[in-house]
């Protein structure tokens, strides 16, 4: 939770570490590529490519900042509530530049901006129909001896009695719009269902799209919040909003034409 009279109150549960440092030791991660945790499936070439964009950018940034002994893990799966991500861990030794300077060079990574960075920024500024505010920005703390900096994902801005939720998706020329939109809904689920009203909304939604009897069966089976989230997301994916699909199709078509 962070709050200020300048930007309001924000809450979230970001899974993405930007920079973690202790003395001269620095760690960061590449986190890109998303699956539903409710189903088992292999990682596609598109998702692996999406992840590799971030891995390459991070490695280049660490080299550019004169870091030494750069170590990189193999990509592996990590759970984040109702979704699974591809993750690669990095570690390095800091020489001249500070952790804050390295964080400012890392950010924004291709995961929240795109690549090449400046071309992607121009595209986003001309196409996104809303202000990100603190979404996808840097949050955390930093001092002379250590730092804990994160990318502000899976977050919500609280204004009066309303919560405005922020999530995103990774689009490439090989994106399938329906899948990308479903991925966004999966990321939203953990925040929606964290509130009492969200639980009731999910129950009402399930009753509407599956019938009252089926909805009750799903609710009774919800031995854990994660199971309930997964069922909610799977049902929601089947009822994806048609207008949003058209917007996503147009965006992907434009990427293919670049």
mmCIF file of C-alpha atoms in Angstrom:
data_model
loop_
_atom_site.group_PDB
_atom_site.id
_atom_site.type_symbol
_atom_site.label_atom_id
_atom_site.label_comp_id
_atom_site.label_asym_id
_atom_site.label_seq_id
_atom_site.Cartn_x
_atom_site.Cartn_y
_atom_site.Cartn_z
ATOM 1 C CA UNK A 1 0.000 0.000 0.000
ATOM 2 C CA UNK A 2 1.278 3.464 -0.910
ATOM 3 C CA UNK A 3 -0.574 6.744 -0.491
ATOM 4 C CA UNK A 4 0.024 10.429 -1.127
ATOM 5 C CA UNK A 5 -2.057 13.546 -1.596
ATOM 6 C CA UNK A 6 -0.371 13.854 -4.996
ATOM 7 C CA UNK A 7 -1.347 10.467 -6.489
ATOM 8 C CA UNK A 8 -3.914 8.962 -4.114
ATOM 9 C CA UNK A 9 -3.888 5.481 -2.582
ATOM 10 C CA UNK A 10 -2.614 2.447 -4.459
ATOM 11 C CA UNK A 11 -2.672 -1.214 -3.427
ATOM 12 C CA UNK A 12 -1.242 -4.220 -5.208
ATOM 13 C CA UNK A 13 0.639 -7.496 -5.177
ATOM 14 C CA UNK A 14 3.268 -7.218 -7.888
ATOM 15 C CA UNK A 15 5.218 -10.373 -8.748
ATOM 16 C CA UNK A 16 8.035 -8.479 -10.512
ATOM 17 C CA UNK A 17 11.298 -7.502 -8.798
ATOM 18 C CA UNK A 18 13.128 -4.713 -10.657
ATOM 19 C CA UNK A 19 16.233 -4.453 -8.451
ATOM 20 C CA UNK A 20 17.168 -6.100 -5.164
ATOM 21 C CA UNK A 21 20.573 -5.170 -3.831
ATOM 22 C CA UNK A 22 22.732 -5.672 -0.736
ATOM 23 C CA UNK A 23 26.049 -3.870 -0.847
ATOM 24 C CA UNK A 24 27.633 -4.717 -4.198
ATOM 25 C CA UNK A 25 25.351 -7.685 -4.928
ATOM 26 C CA UNK A 26 22.400 -7.080 -7.243
ATOM 27 C CA UNK A 27 19.516 -9.286 -8.332
ATOM 28 C CA UNK A 28 16.770 -8.803 -10.889
ATOM 29 C CA UNK A 29 14.368 -10.990 -12.873
ATOM 30 C CA UNK A 30 12.798 -11.374 -16.285
ATOM 31 C CA UNK A 31 9.102 -12.141 -15.876
ATOM 32 C CA UNK A 32 7.151 -12.483 -19.117
ATOM 33 C CA UNK A 33 4.857 -15.096 -20.618
ATOM 34 C CA UNK A 34 1.592 -16.071 -18.916
ATOM 35 C CA UNK A 35 -0.602 -19.176 -18.632
ATOM 36 C CA UNK A 36 -3.668 -20.000 -16.587
ATOM 37 C CA UNK A 37 -2.741 -22.026 -13.500
ATOM 38 C CA UNK A 38 -6.003 -23.940 -13.913
ATOM 39 C CA UNK A 39 -4.902 -25.856 -17.017
ATOM 40 C CA UNK A 40 -1.722 -27.626 -18.081
ATOM 41 C CA UNK A 41 -0.246 -26.511 -21.409
ATOM 42 C CA UNK A 42 3.130 -26.101 -23.063
ATOM 43 C CA UNK A 43 4.788 -22.745 -23.614
ATOM 44 C CA UNK A 44 4.322 -21.536 -27.170
ATOM 45 C CA UNK A 45 7.002 -20.066 -29.401
ATOM 46 C CA UNK A 46 5.298 -16.677 -29.015
ATOM 47 C CA UNK A 47 5.493 -16.832 -25.213
ATOM 48 C CA UNK A 48 9.113 -17.970 -25.239
ATOM 49 C CA UNK A 49 9.988 -15.156 -27.657
ATOM 50 C CA UNK A 50 8.166 -12.639 -25.450
ATOM 51 C CA UNK A 51 10.208 -13.825 -22.477
ATOM 52 C CA UNK A 52 13.470 -13.726 -24.412
ATOM 53 C CA UNK A 53 12.949 -10.059 -25.310
ATOM 54 C CA UNK A 54 13.060 -9.227 -21.604
ATOM 55 C CA UNK A 55 16.003 -11.541 -20.885
ATOM 56 C CA UNK A 56 18.043 -9.936 -23.663
ATOM 57 C CA UNK A 57 17.206 -6.392 -22.535
ATOM 58 C CA UNK A 58 18.182 -7.090 -18.922
ATOM 59 C CA UNK A 59 21.465 -8.721 -19.886
ATOM 60 C CA UNK A 60 22.358 -5.793 -22.162
ATOM 61 C CA UNK A 61 21.535 -3.306 -19.396
ATOM 62 C CA UNK A 62 23.720 -5.057 -16.829
ATOM 63 C CA UNK A 63 26.620 -5.146 -19.303
ATOM 64 C CA UNK A 64 26.064 -1.487 -20.209
ATOM 65 C CA UNK A 65 26.266 -0.553 -16.525
ATOM 66 C CA UNK A 66 29.623 -2.326 -16.129
ATOM 67 C CA UNK A 67 28.258 -5.046 -13.846
ATOM 68 C CA UNK A 68 30.563 -8.014 -13.332
ATOM 69 C CA UNK A 69 30.038 -11.736 -12.775
ATOM 70 C CA UNK A 70 26.609 -11.637 -14.441
ATOM 71 C CA UNK A 71 24.785 -14.907 -13.788
ATOM 72 C CA UNK A 72 21.542 -16.003 -15.433
ATOM 73 C CA UNK A 73 19.311 -18.977 -14.627
ATOM 74 C CA UNK A 74 17.384 -21.038 -17.119
ATOM 75 C CA UNK A 75 13.795 -19.964 -17.620
ATOM 76 C CA UNK A 76 11.362 -21.730 -15.276
ATOM 77 C CA UNK A 77 7.703 -21.587 -14.260
ATOM 78 C CA UNK A 78 6.507 -19.637 -11.235
ATOM 79 C CA UNK A 79 2.966 -19.353 -9.867
ATOM 80 C CA UNK A 80 1.366 -15.971 -9.212
ATOM 81 C CA UNK A 81 -2.146 -16.676 -7.933
ATOM 82 C CA UNK A 82 -4.380 -17.828 -10.805
ATOM 83 C CA UNK A 83 -1.601 -17.572 -13.412
ATOM 84 C CA UNK A 84 1.818 -19.071 -14.185
ATOM 85 C CA UNK A 85 4.690 -16.993 -15.567
ATOM 86 C CA UNK A 86 8.028 -17.725 -17.216
ATOM 87 C CA UNK A 87 10.822 -16.386 -15.023
ATOM 88 C CA UNK A 88 14.595 -16.014 -15.377
ATOM 89 C CA UNK A 89 16.756 -14.925 -12.433
ATOM 90 C CA UNK A 90 19.776 -12.620 -12.781
ATOM 91 C CA UNK A 91 22.537 -11.803 -10.313
ATOM 92 C CA UNK A 92 25.545 -9.520 -10.743
ATOM 93 C CA UNK A 93 28.191 -7.494 -8.930
ATOM 94 C CA UNK A 94 27.900 -3.708 -9.007
ATOM 95 C CA UNK A 95 31.075 -1.796 -9.902
ATOM 96 C CA UNK A 96 30.546 1.876 -10.738
ATOM 97 C CA UNK A 97 26.850 2.663 -11.158
ATOM 98 C CA UNK A 98 24.435 2.660 -8.215
ATOM 99 C CA UNK A 99 21.476 0.249 -7.882
ATOM 100 C CA UNK A 100 19.155 3.204 -8.490
ATOM 101 C CA UNK A 101 20.960 4.157 -11.702
ATOM 102 C CA UNK A 102 20.753 0.551 -12.903
ATOM 103 C CA UNK A 103 17.049 0.397 -12.034
ATOM 104 C CA UNK A 104 16.412 3.567 -14.022
ATOM 105 C CA UNK A 105 18.223 2.029 -16.989
ATOM 106 C CA UNK A 106 16.342 -1.277 -16.695
ATOM 107 C CA UNK A 107 12.978 0.441 -16.547
ATOM 108 C CA UNK A 108 10.778 0.236 -18.519
ATOM 109 C CA UNK A 109 11.611 -3.297 -19.637
ATOM 110 C CA UNK A 110 10.039 -4.806 -22.767
ATOM 111 C CA UNK A 111 7.514 -6.514 -20.457
ATOM 112 C CA UNK A 112 5.747 -3.214 -19.714
ATOM 113 C CA UNK A 113 6.859 -1.075 -22.650
ATOM 114 C CA UNK A 114 7.968 -3.090 -25.668
ATOM 115 C CA UNK A 115 11.051 -3.206 -27.815
ATOM 116 C CA UNK A 116 12.815 -1.315 -29.302
ATOM 117 C CA UNK A 117 12.070 0.906 -26.315
ATOM 118 C CA UNK A 118 11.655 4.349 -27.913
ATOM 119 C CA UNK A 119 9.616 3.060 -30.869
ATOM 120 C CA UNK A 120 7.400 1.093 -28.456
ATOM 121 C CA UNK A 121 6.918 4.147 -26.227
ATOM 122 C CA UNK A 122 5.825 6.226 -29.206
ATOM 123 C CA UNK A 123 3.316 3.535 -30.194
ATOM 124 C CA UNK A 124 1.895 3.245 -26.676
ATOM 125 C CA UNK A 125 1.576 7.006 -26.256
ATOM 126 C CA UNK A 126 -0.355 7.227 -29.515
ATOM 127 C CA UNK A 127 -2.621 4.200 -28.913
ATOM 128 C CA UNK A 128 -3.287 3.758 -25.193
ATOM 129 C CA UNK A 129 -6.556 5.441 -24.295
ATOM 130 C CA UNK A 130 -5.803 6.036 -20.604
ATOM 131 C CA UNK A 131 -3.092 7.356 -18.315
ATOM 132 C CA UNK A 132 -1.033 4.694 -16.530
ATOM 133 C CA UNK A 133 -0.274 6.974 -13.572
ATOM 134 C CA UNK A 134 1.673 4.722 -11.148
ATOM 135 C CA UNK A 135 0.831 1.504 -13.017
ATOM 136 C CA UNK A 136 4.010 -0.194 -14.303
ATOM 137 C CA UNK A 137 6.122 2.411 -12.490
ATOM 138 C CA UNK A 138 8.834 1.807 -9.879
ATOM 139 C CA UNK A 139 7.820 1.307 -6.235
ATOM 140 C CA UNK A 140 9.828 0.298 -3.177
ATOM 141 C CA UNK A 141 12.744 1.797 -1.288
ATOM 142 C CA UNK A 142 16.385 2.546 -1.932
ATOM 143 C CA UNK A 143 19.273 3.716 0.266
ATOM 144 C CA UNK A 144 23.071 3.672 0.226
ATOM 145 C CA UNK A 145 23.415 0.081 1.428
ATOM 146 C CA UNK A 146 20.429 -1.784 0.005
ATOM 147 C CA UNK A 147 17.377 -1.514 -2.219
ATOM 148 C CA UNK A 148 14.072 -3.285 -2.833
ATOM 149 C CA UNK A 149 12.508 -1.957 -6.028
ATOM 150 C CA UNK A 150 9.542 -3.470 -7.856
ATOM 151 C CA UNK A 151 7.508 -2.875 -11.007
ATOM 152 C CA UNK A 152 4.020 -1.785 -9.926
ATOM 153 C CA UNK A 153 1.852 -4.494 -11.528
ATOM 154 C CA UNK A 154 -1.447 -6.137 -10.456
ATOM 155 C CA UNK A 155 -2.459 -2.940 -8.707
ATOM 156 C CA UNK A 156 -5.490 -0.777 -7.996
ATOM 157 C CA UNK A 157 -5.983 2.934 -7.462
ATOM 158 C CA UNK A 158 -8.505 3.739 -4.723
ATOM 159 C CA UNK A 159 -10.591 6.872 -5.214
ATOM 160 C CA UNK A 160 -13.522 7.553 -2.887
ATOM 161 C CA UNK A 161 -15.527 4.314 -2.868
ATOM 162 C CA UNK A 162 -14.144 2.994 -6.156
ATOM 163 C CA UNK A 163 -11.153 0.866 -7.106
ATOM 164 C CA UNK A 164 -9.602 1.202 -10.571
ATOM 165 C CA UNK A 165 -7.693 -1.988 -11.441
ATOM 166 C CA UNK A 166 -4.613 -2.005 -13.676
ATOM 167 C CA UNK A 167 -3.206 -5.031 -15.530
ATOM 168 C CA UNK A 168 -1.600 -5.579 -18.920
ATOM 169 C CA UNK A 169 -0.703 -8.184 -21.518
ATOM 170 C CA UNK A 170 2.281 -9.034 -23.678
ATOM 171 C CA UNK A 171 1.499 -8.456 -27.351
ATOM 172 C CA UNK A 172 3.704 -9.607 -30.219
ATOM 173 C CA UNK A 173 3.071 -10.168 -33.933
ATOM 174 C CA UNK A 174 2.109 -13.763 -33.086
ATOM 175 C CA UNK A 175 -0.421 -12.869 -30.382
ATOM 176 C CA UNK A 176 -3.865 -14.479 -30.476
ATOM 177 C CA UNK A 177 -6.207 -11.674 -29.373
ATOM 178 C CA UNK A 178 -8.682 -13.935 -27.534
ATOM 179 C CA UNK A 179 -5.839 -15.495 -25.542
ATOM 180 C CA UNK A 180 -4.331 -12.126 -24.669
ATOM 181 C CA UNK A 181 -7.664 -10.810 -23.436
ATOM 182 C CA UNK A 182 -8.186 -13.979 -21.387
ATOM 183 C CA UNK A 183 -4.736 -13.504 -19.859
ATOM 184 C CA UNK A 184 -5.691 -9.993 -18.747
ATOM 185 C CA UNK A 185 -8.819 -11.352 -17.038
ATOM 186 C CA UNK A 186 -6.778 -13.974 -15.220
ATOM 187 C CA UNK A 187 -4.482 -11.305 -13.817
ATOM 188 C CA UNK A 188 -7.491 -9.292 -12.672
ATOM 189 C CA UNK A 189 -9.078 -12.204 -10.840
ATOM 190 C CA UNK A 190 -6.867 -12.199 -7.754
ATOM 191 C CA UNK A 191 -7.601 -8.531 -7.059
ATOM 192 C CA UNK A 192 -11.317 -8.762 -7.810
ATOM 193 C CA UNK A 193 -11.809 -11.725 -5.518
ATOM 194 C CA UNK A 194 -9.787 -10.224 -2.658
ATOM 195 C CA UNK A 195 -12.779 -8.166 -1.573
ATOM 196 C CA UNK A 196 -16.097 -9.304 -0.143
ATOM 197 C CA UNK A 197 -17.953 -7.486 -2.897
ATOM 198 C CA UNK A 198 -15.702 -9.122 -5.471
ATOM 199 C CA UNK A 199 -16.634 -12.558 -4.143
ATOM 200 C CA UNK A 200 -20.320 -11.721 -4.489
ATOM 201 C CA UNK A 201 -19.789 -10.315 -7.994
ATOM 202 C CA UNK A 202 -18.019 -13.517 -9.019
ATOM 203 C CA UNK A 203 -20.824 -15.645 -7.620
ATOM 204 C CA UNK A 204 -23.419 -13.542 -9.470
ATOM 205 C CA UNK A 205 -21.374 -13.782 -12.663
ATOM 206 C CA UNK A 206 -21.089 -17.565 -12.437
ATOM 207 C CA UNK A 207 -24.823 -17.841 -11.856
ATOM 208 C CA UNK A 208 -25.476 -15.735 -14.947
ATOM 209 C CA UNK A 209 -23.210 -17.617 -17.361
ATOM 210 C CA UNK A 210 -23.539 -21.166 -16.036
ATOM 211 C CA UNK A 211 -26.910 -21.245 -14.317
ATOM 212 C CA UNK A 212 -27.631 -21.140 -10.601
ATOM 213 C CA UNK A 213 -27.140 -24.876 -10.011
ATOM 214 C CA UNK A 214 -23.729 -25.008 -11.722
ATOM 215 C CA UNK A 215 -22.646 -21.822 -9.938
ATOM 216 C CA UNK A 216 -23.551 -23.349 -6.581
ATOM 217 C CA UNK A 217 -21.557 -26.488 -7.424
ATOM 218 C CA UNK A 218 -18.486 -24.396 -8.230
ATOM 219 C CA UNK A 219 -18.826 -22.362 -5.062
ATOM 220 C CA UNK A 220 -19.156 -25.490 -2.918
ATOM 221 C CA UNK A 221 -16.032 -26.908 -4.550
ATOM 222 C CA UNK A 222 -14.074 -23.769 -3.720
ATOM 223 C CA UNK A 223 -11.987 -25.285 -0.955
ATOM 224 C CA UNK A 224 -9.456 -22.531 -1.544
ATOM 225 C CA UNK A 225 -9.503 -19.033 -3.005
ATOM 226 C CA UNK A 226 -7.174 -20.163 -5.778
ATOM 227 C CA UNK A 227 -9.557 -22.881 -6.979
ATOM 228 C CA UNK A 228 -12.428 -20.411 -7.020
ATOM 229 C CA UNK A 229 -10.373 -17.852 -8.913
ATOM 230 C CA UNK A 230 -9.419 -20.407 -11.526
ATOM 231 C CA UNK A 231 -13.013 -21.461 -12.125
ATOM 232 C CA UNK A 232 -14.149 -17.852 -12.254
ATOM 233 C CA UNK A 233 -11.459 -16.981 -14.775
ATOM 234 C CA UNK A 234 -12.153 -19.969 -17.009
ATOM 235 C CA UNK A 235 -15.848 -19.116 -17.172
ATOM 236 C CA UNK A 236 -15.048 -15.466 -17.767
ATOM 237 C CA UNK A 237 -12.697 -16.268 -20.630
ATOM 238 C CA UNK A 238 -15.548 -18.025 -22.471
ATOM 239 C CA UNK A 239 -17.634 -14.844 -22.271
ATOM 240 C CA UNK A 240 -14.959 -12.374 -23.458
ATOM 241 C CA UNK A 241 -16.322 -8.963 -24.412
ATOM 242 C CA UNK A 242 -16.720 -8.666 -28.212
ATOM 243 C CA UNK A 243 -15.829 -4.998 -28.385
ATOM 244 C CA UNK A 244 -12.561 -5.558 -26.549
ATOM 245 C CA UNK A 245 -11.780 -8.371 -28.952
ATOM 246 C CA UNK A 246 -12.173 -6.002 -31.884
ATOM 247 C CA UNK A 247 -9.854 -3.450 -30.269
ATOM 248 C CA UNK A 248 -7.233 -6.124 -29.604
ATOM 249 C CA UNK A 249 -7.488 -7.512 -33.141
ATOM 250 C CA UNK A 250 -6.936 -4.041 -34.561
ATOM 251 C CA UNK A 251 -3.922 -3.472 -32.304
ATOM 252 C CA UNK A 252 -2.288 -6.792 -33.264
ATOM 253 C CA UNK A 253 -2.994 -6.165 -36.948
ATOM 254 C CA UNK A 254 -1.223 -2.834 -36.655
ATOM 255 C CA UNK A 255 1.794 -4.520 -35.051
ATOM 256 C CA UNK A 256 1.926 -7.001 -37.930
ATOM 257 C CA UNK A 257 1.964 -4.130 -40.409
ATOM 258 C CA UNK A 258 4.871 -2.307 -38.755
#
